[in-house]
Amino acid sequence: MAKAIINGSRSKGVIHPNIYGHFSEHLGRCIYNGIYVGEGSDIPNVNGMRTDVVEALKKMGIPLLRWPGGCFADTYHWRDGIGPKESRKKIVNTNWGGVTEDNSFGTHEFLELCRQLGCEPYISGNVGSGTVQEFSDWVEYCNMGGQSPMAEERRRNGQDAPWNVKYWGIGNEAWGCGGNMRPEFYADLCRQYATYMRNYDSQHQIYKIASGANVEDYRWTKVVMEQAGHCVDAVSLHYYTRPRTADWNDKGPATGFPLSEYYSTLANTLYMEELVENHSRIIRQYQGDRQVGLCVDEWGTWFDVEPGANPGFLYQQNTMRDALVAAINLNIFNNHCDTVVMANIAQLVNVLQAVILTEGKSMLLTPTYHVFEMYQGHQGAKQLESYIGAALAGEGENQVPNLHLSASESQSGLLVTVANLSAQDSAELDCALTGLGKVSQIQGRVLTGEPGAFNDFGSEEAVKPSPLAAELTEDGFKATLPACSVAAFTLR
Ligand code: AHR
């Protein structure tokens, strides 16, 4: 029996909805085919956006979407993607597969997608190969309501009102594909770019996000915070989970993996907590009397591409193992909501740890989608401190705690989300609630299956949530969590 305690009188604050954010890059079949099919497509669409994908994302709860990259962002010149489609420049996507990018999905299309989804846009600007003027013009094009050259150009292209885009990334992975810079050099550029990213409306202040560290590059965060922290609202962090950390050319398959890779993936996922705590500590040390947030603006699993897929398209299947990775990361972000202000899983459709896969007209929801849907109630809720007495699962250096939990309270009640990481053993959970009002109703849901279980075209519902029995006790509730599962309990 595992004992957990949820303490209603201790909280780190409100879980920012943007912790449940997503990322869409011009990469493989994420934007084209996955989201955007064009107005003339026989796949049902509204203004070119796939209706099935948009509807599914709305149901899951998508607060924010990052675009256009990733590495693509630092090669992207936004003017290539505005104006009449037939005259838009055709370029080569040099980062991802060397395919032709016809720029039919640009600023107007991205912001139309966000309108349909009802989510906040987050645009990553080009620092690696762009100019300060180009970046500054993009902000003006999107946000200037009055008269100005950029506002007039936007109107000529059919958009009268400004979009008031709040979230702007100052480059992406400046230490790597975004320019191979040293942190000192990037910090200076960041100061310069941030200076010319203007606010055009006092009601809509923009939020500037510095390109942050790769995994445990704490020096990057330190230098950027020390030298440019005063110019930005947040600093990012990128950390992808792989089973075999040593070699990027041998990441292991997304399906049909051995149990050792199941546990090593989960063990590597738990490392996110240490990363978040250490980067947050550095941010706090240098932020002065302002609050600078941490945006984990790329996270998720990264496996070998599916056999036969273009290696540059990063297309991978998604199993119960991915569902557990999502549950652990989201629990960690919830429990560190005092510093983690945003997180974006990579990527939205057909790329890496996608919540949706498409094939022609067909679409399926991955196990990761279901975790986001089950965790939706945490968005904007008050995080509650929790403690859990977990046992160990796995073997050797890949031992992990069997249970991982987060909890929050909102007007809809109390939401407790728990993952059982053990591939073989179910777990009896006895959860006590303290410092909370009387609870008289409980509803449980669970997502479970073999670690390698996945949804495929033709068997789209092999993995989906089902009800889970739970019983109220004198001081809380009890439930049995199946092996390899993610459970969500709503109490009122
Ligand atoms: O998500 C795929 C790539 O991973 C992104 O383009 C880049 O930022 C990261 O290295």
Short mmCIF file of C-alpha atoms and ligand atoms in Angstrom, two decimals:
data_model
loop_
_atom_site.label_atom_id
_atom_site.label_comp_id
_atom_site.label_asym_id
_atom_site.label_seq_id
_atom_site.Cartn_x
_atom_site.Cartn_y
_atom_site.Cartn_z
CA MET A 1 0.00 0.00 0.00
CA ALA A 2 1.48 3.37 -1.02
CA LYS A 3 0.57 6.28 1.21
CA ALA A 4 0.16 9.75 -0.28
CA ILE A 5 -0.73 13.04 1.39
CA ILE A 6 -2.16 16.10 -0.31
CA ASN A 7 -1.83 19.21 1.78
CA GLY A 8 -4.47 21.82 0.96
CA SER A 9 -2.79 24.43 3.10
CA ARG A 10 0.50 24.47 1.20
CA SER A 11 0.81 25.59 -2.42
CA LYS A 12 3.50 26.90 -4.75
CA GLY A 13 0.87 28.99 -6.53
CA VAL A 14 -1.20 28.82 -9.67
CA ILE A 15 -0.32 26.37 -12.44
CA HIS A 16 0.07 28.58 -15.49
CA PRO A 17 -2.10 27.20 -18.33
CA ASN A 18 0.89 27.69 -20.65
CA ILE A 19 2.61 24.74 -18.94
CA TYR A 20 0.25 22.76 -21.20
CA GLY A 21 1.60 24.47 -24.33
CA HIS A 22 2.59 22.87 -27.65
CA PHE A 23 5.13 23.39 -30.40
CA SER A 24 4.68 23.29 -34.18
CA GLU A 25 7.64 23.63 -36.53
CA HIS A 26 8.02 23.59 -40.29
CA LEU A 27 9.38 20.09 -39.96
CA GLY A 28 8.24 16.92 -41.71
CA ARG A 29 4.45 16.60 -41.72
CA CYS A 30 3.74 18.80 -38.70
CA ILE A 31 2.48 21.97 -40.42
CA TYR A 32 1.83 20.70 -43.96
CA ASN A 33 -0.59 17.73 -43.99
CA GLY A 34 -0.72 17.56 -40.20
CA ILE A 35 -2.36 20.94 -39.61
CA TYR A 36 -2.57 22.83 -42.87
CA VAL A 37 -3.98 21.25 -46.01
CA GLY A 38 -5.00 24.41 -47.87
CA GLU A 39 -8.48 25.67 -48.75
CA GLY A 40 -8.69 23.51 -51.90
CA SER A 41 -8.07 20.19 -50.11
CA ASP A 42 -10.70 17.45 -50.02
CA ILE A 43 -9.80 16.97 -46.35
CA PRO A 44 -12.43 18.99 -44.46
CA ASN A 45 -10.87 22.30 -43.44
CA VAL A 46 -11.64 25.84 -42.37
CA ASN A 47 -9.41 28.36 -44.13
CA GLY A 48 -7.00 25.52 -44.85
CA MET A 49 -6.76 24.13 -41.28
CA ARG A 50 -7.80 20.50 -40.83
CA THR A 51 -11.13 20.48 -39.00
CA ASP A 52 -10.49 17.07 -37.36
CA VAL A 53 -7.17 18.20 -35.89
CA VAL A 54 -8.47 21.59 -34.74
CA GLU A 55 -11.51 20.02 -33.06
CA ALA A 56 -9.41 17.37 -31.29
CA LEU A 57 -6.94 19.98 -30.02
CA LYS A 58 -9.74 22.16 -28.68
CA LYS A 59 -11.17 19.19 -26.80
CA MET A 60 -7.76 18.38 -25.32
CA GLY A 61 -7.25 21.99 -24.17
CA ILE A 62 -4.43 23.83 -25.96
CA PRO A 63 -3.55 27.13 -24.28
CA LEU A 64 -0.54 28.14 -26.40
CA LEU A 65 1.28 27.18 -29.60
CA ARG A 66 4.92 27.90 -30.46
CA TRP A 67 5.94 28.48 -34.10
CA PRO A 68 7.74 28.44 -36.63
CA GLY A 69 10.59 26.49 -34.95
CA GLY A 70 12.87 25.17 -33.58
CA CYS A 71 15.89 25.26 -35.80
CA PHE A 72 13.67 26.42 -38.67
CA ALA A 73 13.03 29.70 -36.83
CA ASP A 74 16.61 30.88 -37.25
CA THR A 75 16.45 30.40 -41.01
CA TYR A 76 12.94 31.83 -41.39
CA HIS A 77 12.39 35.22 -42.97
CA TRP A 78 8.81 36.14 -42.17
CA ARG A 79 8.32 38.27 -45.28
CA ASP A 80 8.63 35.08 -47.38
CA GLY A 81 5.35 33.93 -45.84
CA ILE A 82 3.04 36.93 -46.37
CA GLY A 83 1.13 38.29 -49.35
CA PRO A 84 -0.44 36.40 -52.26
CA LYS A 85 0.44 32.70 -51.99
CA GLU A 86 1.34 32.32 -55.63
CA SER A 87 4.08 34.90 -55.32
CA ARG A 88 5.54 33.64 -52.04
CA LYS A 89 9.16 32.60 -52.22
CA LYS A 90 9.91 28.89 -52.44
CA ILE A 91 12.87 27.99 -50.26
CA VAL A 92 14.73 24.87 -49.14
CA ASN A 93 14.15 23.65 -45.62
CA THR A 94 17.82 23.08 -44.92
CA ASN A 95 17.27 21.85 -41.38
CA TRP A 96 14.67 19.22 -42.05
CA GLY A 97 15.00 16.91 -45.03
CA GLY A 98 16.01 19.52 -47.63
CA VAL A 99 12.43 19.70 -48.89
CA THR A 100 10.84 22.64 -50.68
CA GLU A 101 9.06 25.05 -48.39
CA ASP A 102 6.50 26.99 -50.40
CA ASN A 103 5.67 29.37 -47.55
CA SER A 104 1.94 28.87 -48.02
CA PHE A 105 1.69 28.72 -44.22
CA GLY A 106 3.01 32.00 -42.84
CA THR A 107 2.19 34.60 -40.21
CA HIS A 108 -1.46 35.11 -41.23
CA GLU A 109 -2.10 31.36 -41.42
CA PHE A 110 -0.44 30.70 -38.05
CA LEU A 111 -2.46 33.39 -36.35
CA GLU A 112 -5.63 32.12 -38.04
CA LEU A 113 -4.83 28.66 -36.62
CA CYS A 114 -4.43 30.15 -33.14
CA ARG A 115 -7.74 31.96 -33.57
CA GLN A 116 -9.50 28.72 -34.47
CA LEU A 117 -7.86 26.92 -31.53
CA GLY A 118 -8.54 29.81 -29.13
CA CYS A 119 -4.91 29.66 -27.98
CA GLU A 120 -2.08 32.15 -27.43
CA PRO A 121 0.50 32.37 -30.22
CA TYR A 122 4.18 32.19 -29.31
CA ILE A 123 6.46 33.28 -32.15
CA SER A 124 10.19 32.45 -32.20
CA GLY A 125 12.03 35.14 -34.12
CA ASN A 126 15.13 34.77 -36.25
CA VAL A 127 18.32 35.85 -34.50
CA GLY A 128 20.68 33.30 -36.07
CA SER A 129 20.42 34.50 -39.70
CA GLY A 130 18.07 37.48 -39.46
CA THR A 131 18.50 41.10 -38.53
CA VAL A 132 17.33 43.31 -35.71
CA GLN A 133 15.31 45.35 -38.20
CA GLU A 134 13.57 42.26 -39.58
CA PHE A 135 12.61 41.06 -36.10
CA SER A 136 11.50 44.51 -35.03
CA ASP A 137 9.36 44.83 -38.19
CA TRP A 138 7.69 41.47 -37.48
CA VAL A 139 6.60 42.65 -34.04
CA GLU A 140 5.30 45.89 -35.57
CA TYR A 141 3.50 43.96 -38.35
CA CYS A 142 1.70 41.80 -35.79
CA ASN A 143 1.02 44.31 -33.06
CA MET A 144 0.74 47.87 -34.37
CA GLY A 145 -2.88 49.06 -34.26
CA GLY A 146 -2.45 52.60 -35.61
CA GLN A 147 -0.74 53.84 -38.72
CA SER A 148 2.74 52.65 -39.55
CA PRO A 149 4.46 51.06 -42.54
CA MET A 150 4.09 47.56 -41.11
CA ALA A 151 0.48 48.06 -40.02
CA GLU A 152 -0.41 49.32 -43.51
CA GLU A 153 1.27 46.33 -45.10
CA ARG A 154 -0.65 43.97 -42.82
CA ARG A 155 -3.90 45.68 -43.81
CA ARG A 156 -3.04 45.35 -47.48
CA ASN A 157 -2.65 41.62 -46.80
CA GLY A 158 -6.17 41.41 -45.39
CA GLN A 159 -5.75 41.82 -41.63
CA ASP A 160 -7.05 45.07 -40.24
CA ALA A 161 -6.81 44.60 -36.48
CA PRO A 162 -3.48 43.87 -34.82
CA TRP A 163 -3.10 40.37 -33.42
CA ASN A 164 -1.33 41.59 -30.28
CA VAL A 165 1.04 38.64 -30.12
CA LYS A 166 2.34 38.55 -26.57
CA TYR A 167 4.96 35.79 -26.50
CA TRP A 168 8.16 36.25 -28.54
CA GLY A 169 11.24 34.05 -28.47
CA ILE A 170 14.58 35.78 -29.12
CA GLY A 171 16.05 33.05 -31.32
CA ASN A 172 16.13 29.32 -30.69
CA GLU A 173 18.98 27.13 -29.46
CA ALA A 174 21.47 29.96 -30.04
CA TRP A 175 24.13 27.57 -28.68
CA GLY A 176 23.48 25.18 -31.61
CA CYS A 177 21.39 25.40 -34.78
CA GLY A 178 20.54 29.01 -33.91
CA GLY A 179 24.07 30.27 -34.56
CA ASN A 180 26.55 28.18 -32.52
CA MET A 181 27.05 31.15 -30.25
CA ARG A 182 28.83 31.50 -26.95
CA PRO A 183 26.53 32.66 -24.14
CA GLU A 184 28.41 35.96 -23.84
CA PHE A 185 27.81 36.73 -27.53
CA TYR A 186 24.18 35.63 -27.40
CA ALA A 187 23.56 37.70 -24.27
CA ASP A 188 24.71 40.84 -26.12
CA LEU A 189 22.53 40.03 -29.13
CA CYS A 190 19.61 39.31 -26.85
CA ARG A 191 19.96 42.76 -25.27
CA GLN A 192 20.08 44.37 -28.70
CA TYR A 193 17.08 42.47 -30.13
CA ALA A 194 15.05 42.98 -26.96
CA THR A 195 15.62 46.73 -27.20
CA TYR A 196 13.90 46.97 -30.60
CA MET A 197 10.99 44.65 -29.79
CA ARG A 198 8.55 47.47 -29.05
CA ASN A 199 5.27 47.59 -27.23
CA TYR A 200 2.59 49.18 -29.43
CA ASP A 201 -0.26 49.07 -26.94
CA SER A 202 0.01 49.62 -23.19
CA GLN A 203 -2.79 47.08 -22.69
CA HIS A 204 -0.80 44.40 -24.51
CA GLN A 205 2.78 44.26 -23.27
CA ILE A 206 4.94 41.73 -25.06
CA TYR A 207 6.70 38.92 -23.19
CA LYS A 208 10.30 38.30 -24.23
CA ILE A 209 11.85 34.86 -23.93
CA ALA A 210 15.62 34.39 -24.20
CA SER A 211 17.01 31.34 -25.94
CA GLY A 212 18.03 29.13 -23.06
CA ALA A 213 20.22 26.23 -22.19
CA ASN A 214 20.63 22.78 -23.61
CA VAL A 215 19.96 20.30 -20.79
CA GLU A 216 22.49 20.88 -17.97
CA ASP A 217 24.42 23.75 -19.51
CA TYR A 218 24.10 25.80 -16.34
CA ARG A 219 26.80 28.20 -17.47
CA TRP A 220 24.54 29.27 -20.35
CA THR A 221 21.73 30.20 -17.98
CA LYS A 222 24.13 31.94 -15.62
CA VAL A 223 25.75 34.13 -18.32
CA VAL A 224 22.47 34.96 -20.07
CA MET A 225 20.80 35.85 -16.78
CA GLU A 226 23.76 37.83 -15.51
CA GLN A 227 24.18 39.87 -18.69
CA ALA A 228 20.72 39.97 -20.30
CA GLY A 229 18.31 38.84 -17.57
CA HIS A 230 17.12 42.42 -17.06
CA CYS A 231 15.93 42.60 -20.72
CA VAL A 232 13.72 39.50 -20.77
CA ASP A 233 10.71 38.04 -19.00
CA ALA A 234 11.80 34.42 -19.20
CA VAL A 235 14.61 32.11 -20.23
CA SER A 236 14.02 28.82 -21.99
CA LEU A 237 15.32 25.29 -21.45
CA HIS A 238 15.34 22.35 -23.88
CA TYR A 239 15.49 18.77 -22.72
CA TYR A 240 14.48 15.74 -24.78
CA THR A 241 14.19 12.24 -23.31
CA ARG A 242 15.93 9.31 -24.97
CA PRO A 243 16.48 5.80 -23.63
CA ARG A 244 20.11 5.69 -24.66
CA THR A 245 21.63 9.02 -23.82
CA ALA A 246 25.09 8.34 -25.18
CA ASP A 247 24.46 8.33 -28.91
CA TRP A 248 22.16 10.55 -30.98
CA ASN A 249 22.49 8.09 -33.88
CA ASP A 250 21.09 5.22 -31.85
CA LYS A 251 18.12 6.46 -29.89
CA GLY A 252 16.19 3.22 -29.88
CA PRO A 253 12.85 2.47 -31.54
CA ALA A 254 9.58 4.17 -30.58
CA THR A 255 7.77 0.81 -30.46
CA GLY A 256 8.94 -2.77 -29.89
CA PHE A 257 11.54 -1.67 -27.32
CA PRO A 258 12.92 -3.87 -24.52
CA LEU A 259 11.83 -3.32 -20.92
CA SER A 260 15.28 -1.93 -20.09
CA GLU A 261 14.58 0.95 -22.53
CA TYR A 262 11.17 1.53 -20.99
CA TYR A 263 12.75 2.07 -17.58
CA SER A 264 15.77 4.02 -18.84
CA THR A 265 13.42 6.42 -20.67
CA LEU A 266 11.44 6.99 -17.48
CA ALA A 267 14.62 7.37 -15.41
CA ASN A 268 15.89 9.98 -17.90
CA THR A 269 12.53 11.76 -17.76
CA LEU A 270 12.78 12.15 -14.00
CA TYR A 271 16.01 14.11 -14.57
CA MET A 272 13.77 17.00 -15.69
CA GLU A 273 13.12 17.79 -12.02
CA GLU A 274 16.80 18.34 -11.27
CA LEU A 275 17.17 20.48 -14.41
CA VAL A 276 14.18 22.65 -13.54
CA GLU A 277 15.36 23.13 -9.96
CA ASN A 278 18.95 23.98 -10.88
CA HIS A 279 18.12 26.36 -13.75
CA SER A 280 15.44 28.01 -11.59
CA ARG A 281 17.93 28.53 -8.78
CA ILE A 282 20.30 30.34 -11.16
CA ILE A 283 17.47 32.45 -12.57
CA ARG A 284 16.42 33.45 -9.06
CA GLN A 285 19.99 34.32 -8.17
CA TYR A 286 20.28 36.86 -11.00
CA GLN A 287 16.73 38.10 -11.50
CA GLY A 288 16.99 40.95 -9.00
CA ASP A 289 13.64 42.33 -7.93
CA ARG A 290 11.86 41.23 -11.15
CA GLN A 291 10.49 37.75 -11.66
CA VAL A 292 12.04 35.94 -14.61
CA GLY A 293 10.31 32.70 -15.55
CA LEU A 294 11.57 29.39 -16.91
CA CYS A 295 9.99 28.23 -20.20
CA VAL A 296 10.71 24.59 -21.00
CA ASP A 297 9.83 25.39 -24.58
CA GLU A 298 10.91 22.03 -26.01
CA TRP A 299 10.48 18.73 -24.20
CA GLY A 300 9.39 15.18 -25.02
CA THR A 301 10.69 11.87 -26.30
CA TRP A 302 13.04 11.56 -29.26
CA PHE A 303 13.37 8.07 -30.73
CA ASP A 304 14.56 6.65 -34.07
CA VAL A 305 12.21 7.53 -36.94
CA GLU A 306 9.75 4.85 -38.06
CA PRO A 307 11.24 2.42 -40.59
CA GLY A 308 10.95 3.89 -44.09
CA ALA A 309 10.26 7.45 -42.89
CA ASN A 310 12.43 10.36 -44.08
CA PRO A 311 15.10 10.65 -41.33
CA GLY A 312 14.72 14.43 -41.47
CA PHE A 313 10.99 14.24 -40.70
CA LEU A 314 11.31 12.90 -37.12
CA TYR A 315 8.13 10.84 -37.42
CA GLN A 316 7.75 8.41 -34.52
CA GLN A 317 4.92 6.34 -33.04
CA ASN A 318 3.70 7.01 -29.55
CA THR A 319 3.11 4.36 -26.87
CA MET A 320 2.10 4.05 -23.23
CA ARG A 321 5.77 4.74 -22.48
CA ASP A 322 5.25 8.21 -24.02
CA ALA A 323 2.09 8.65 -21.94
CA LEU A 324 4.13 8.06 -18.78
CA VAL A 325 6.83 10.47 -19.96
CA ALA A 326 4.14 13.11 -20.47
CA ALA A 327 2.54 12.42 -17.07
CA ILE A 328 5.88 12.65 -15.23
CA ASN A 329 6.92 15.87 -16.98
CA LEU A 330 3.55 17.53 -16.43
CA ASN A 331 3.57 16.50 -12.75
CA ILE A 332 7.06 18.03 -12.43
CA PHE A 333 5.99 21.28 -14.12
CA ASN A 334 2.85 21.49 -11.95
CA ASN A 335 4.92 20.98 -8.83
CA HIS A 336 7.37 23.73 -9.88
CA CYS A 337 4.75 26.23 -11.02
CA ASP A 338 6.44 28.93 -8.96
CA THR A 339 9.16 29.16 -11.64
CA VAL A 340 7.98 27.13 -14.67
CA VAL A 341 5.69 29.55 -16.48
CA MET A 342 5.46 27.72 -19.80
CA ALA A 343 6.31 24.34 -21.34
CA ASN A 344 5.86 23.16 -24.93
CA ILE A 345 5.86 19.51 -25.86
CA ALA A 346 7.60 18.73 -29.16
CA GLN A 347 5.72 18.56 -31.43
CA LEU A 348 2.01 18.96 -32.10
CA VAL A 349 1.32 16.60 -35.04
CA ASN A 350 3.38 13.85 -36.76
CA VAL A 351 6.73 14.90 -35.26
CA LEU A 352 8.51 13.47 -32.16
CA GLN A 353 6.14 13.05 -29.18
CA ALA A 354 3.04 14.14 -31.05
CA VAL A 355 -0.43 14.23 -29.55
CA ILE A 356 -1.93 13.58 -33.01
CA LEU A 357 -0.82 11.49 -36.00
CA THR A 358 -2.32 11.81 -39.47
CA GLU A 359 -2.21 9.71 -42.60
CA GLY A 360 -4.00 11.32 -45.55
CA LYS A 361 -7.56 11.91 -44.41
CA SER A 362 -7.19 9.79 -41.27
CA MET A 363 -6.24 11.07 -37.85
CA LEU A 364 -5.57 9.36 -34.53
CA LEU A 365 -5.05 10.50 -30.96
CA THR A 366 -1.91 9.17 -29.30
CA PRO A 367 -1.62 8.03 -25.65
CA THR A 368 0.15 11.37 -25.01
CA TYR A 369 -2.97 13.21 -26.23
CA HIS A 370 -5.05 11.40 -23.63
CA VAL A 371 -2.69 12.44 -20.83
CA PHE A 372 -3.03 16.11 -21.81
CA GLU A 373 -6.79 15.73 -21.94
CA MET A 374 -6.90 14.01 -18.52
CA TYR A 375 -4.61 16.68 -16.98
CA GLN A 376 -6.57 19.58 -18.48
CA GLY A 377 -8.14 20.55 -15.14
CA HIS A 378 -4.70 21.52 -13.77
CA GLN A 379 -4.56 24.50 -16.15
CA GLY A 380 -4.97 27.66 -14.09
CA ALA A 381 -5.65 25.68 -10.89
CA LYS A 382 -3.91 26.14 -7.53
CA GLN A 383 -1.10 23.63 -7.12
CA LEU A 384 -1.22 21.69 -3.85
CA GLU A 385 1.79 20.19 -2.16
CA SER A 386 1.84 16.42 -2.09
CA TYR A 387 4.03 13.66 -0.74
CA ILE A 388 4.07 10.04 -1.83
CA GLY A 389 5.77 7.01 -0.33
CA ALA A 390 6.76 5.22 -3.52
CA ALA A 391 8.41 1.82 -3.85
CA LEU A 392 11.03 1.07 -6.50
CA ALA A 393 10.32 -0.31 -9.97
CA GLY A 394 12.76 -1.32 -12.72
CA GLU A 395 16.21 -2.66 -12.27
CA GLY A 396 19.88 -1.71 -11.94
CA GLU A 397 20.69 1.89 -12.69
CA ASN A 398 17.26 2.35 -14.20
CA GLN A 399 15.30 1.97 -11.00
CA VAL A 400 12.54 4.53 -10.67
CA PRO A 401 9.93 5.32 -8.01
CA ASN A 402 6.80 3.40 -8.95
CA LEU A 403 4.42 6.32 -8.34
CA HIS A 404 4.56 9.98 -9.39
CA LEU A 405 1.89 12.52 -8.47
CA SER A 406 0.66 16.09 -8.64
CA ALA A 407 -2.51 17.72 -7.35
CA SER A 408 -4.39 20.97 -7.77
CA GLU A 409 -7.57 22.67 -6.64
CA SER A 410 -9.95 24.77 -8.72
CA GLN A 411 -13.63 25.64 -8.90
CA SER A 412 -14.22 22.23 -10.49
CA GLY A 413 -12.81 20.50 -7.41
CA LEU A 414 -9.60 18.71 -6.62
CA LEU A 415 -7.63 17.01 -9.40
CA VAL A 416 -5.09 14.34 -8.45
CA THR A 417 -3.01 12.84 -11.28
CA VAL A 418 -0.85 9.79 -10.58
CA ALA A 419 1.36 7.68 -12.82
CA ASN A 420 2.25 4.08 -12.00
CA LEU A 421 5.64 3.57 -13.64
CA SER A 422 5.91 -0.13 -12.85
CA ALA A 423 5.53 -2.18 -16.01
CA GLN A 424 4.45 -5.29 -14.08
CA ASP A 425 2.85 -4.39 -10.76
CA SER A 426 -0.34 -2.64 -9.89
CA ALA A 427 -0.21 -0.34 -6.84
CA GLU A 428 -2.66 0.22 -4.01
CA LEU A 429 -2.87 3.95 -3.34
CA ASP A 430 -4.15 5.31 -0.03
CA CYS A 431 -4.28 9.08 -0.36
CA ALA A 432 -4.96 11.32 2.65
CA LEU A 433 -6.25 14.87 2.17
CA THR A 434 -5.40 17.52 4.76
CA GLY A 435 -6.31 21.19 4.95
CA LEU A 436 -9.17 20.74 2.48
CA GLY A 437 -12.94 20.91 2.84
CA LYS A 438 -15.25 17.91 2.97
CA VAL A 439 -15.18 15.69 -0.10
CA SER A 440 -18.27 13.70 -1.00
CA GLN A 441 -17.73 12.56 -4.59
CA ILE A 442 -14.88 10.96 -6.47
CA GLN A 443 -14.48 10.04 -10.11
CA GLY A 444 -11.47 8.16 -11.46
CA ARG A 445 -10.18 7.69 -15.01
CA VAL A 446 -7.24 5.67 -16.16
CA LEU A 447 -5.10 5.22 -19.26
CA THR A 448 -3.31 1.88 -19.21
CA GLY A 449 -1.78 -0.80 -21.43
CA GLU A 450 1.43 -2.67 -22.05
CA PRO A 451 4.42 -0.28 -22.14
CA GLY A 452 4.60 -0.69 -25.93
CA ALA A 453 0.84 -0.35 -26.59
CA PHE A 454 -0.06 2.29 -29.19
CA ASN A 455 -2.87 3.51 -31.43
CA ASP A 456 -2.47 2.85 -35.12
CA PHE A 457 -4.43 3.55 -38.29
CA GLY A 458 -7.07 0.82 -38.25
CA SER A 459 -6.86 0.42 -34.43
CA GLU A 460 -7.22 4.04 -33.34
CA GLU A 461 -8.71 3.22 -29.94
CA ALA A 462 -6.35 0.51 -28.66
CA VAL A 463 -5.27 2.92 -25.89
CA LYS A 464 -7.87 5.26 -24.48
CA PRO A 465 -9.04 6.35 -21.01
CA SER A 466 -11.60 4.32 -19.12
CA PRO A 467 -13.30 4.74 -15.72
CA LEU A 468 -11.29 3.67 -12.67
CA ALA A 469 -12.92 2.59 -9.40
CA ALA A 470 -12.00 4.71 -6.39
CA GLU A 471 -13.39 4.74 -2.87
CA LEU A 472 -13.68 7.64 -0.45
CA THR A 473 -12.15 6.93 2.96
CA GLU A 474 -12.34 8.73 6.28
CA ASP A 475 -9.50 11.06 5.35
CA GLY A 476 -9.20 10.82 1.56
CA PHE A 477 -9.50 8.06 -1.01
CA LYS A 478 -8.19 4.68 -2.09
CA ALA A 479 -7.72 3.15 -5.53
CA THR A 480 -5.79 0.42 -7.29
CA LEU A 481 -3.59 1.75 -10.08
CA PRO A 482 -2.91 -0.80 -12.83
CA ALA A 483 0.68 -1.42 -13.93
CA CYS A 484 1.92 1.10 -16.51
CA SER A 485 -0.89 3.57 -16.09
CA VAL A 486 -1.80 7.23 -15.73
CA ALA A 487 -4.80 7.97 -13.51
CA ALA A 488 -6.77 11.15 -12.85
CA PHE A 489 -9.11 11.54 -9.88
CA THR A 490 -11.57 14.39 -9.58
CA LEU A 491 -12.94 15.00 -6.09
CA ARG A 492 -15.71 17.37 -5.09
O1 AHR B 1 12.09 19.65 -32.20
C1 AHR B 1 13.09 19.35 -33.11
C2 AHR B 1 14.33 20.22 -32.93
O2 AHR B 1 14.92 19.96 -31.69
C3 AHR B 1 14.10 21.71 -32.93
O3 AHR B 1 14.02 22.24 -34.20
C4 AHR B 1 15.30 22.22 -32.20
O4 AHR B 1 15.05 23.42 -31.52
C5 AHR B 1 15.67 21.08 -31.27
O5 AHR B 1 17.02 20.76 -31.35
#
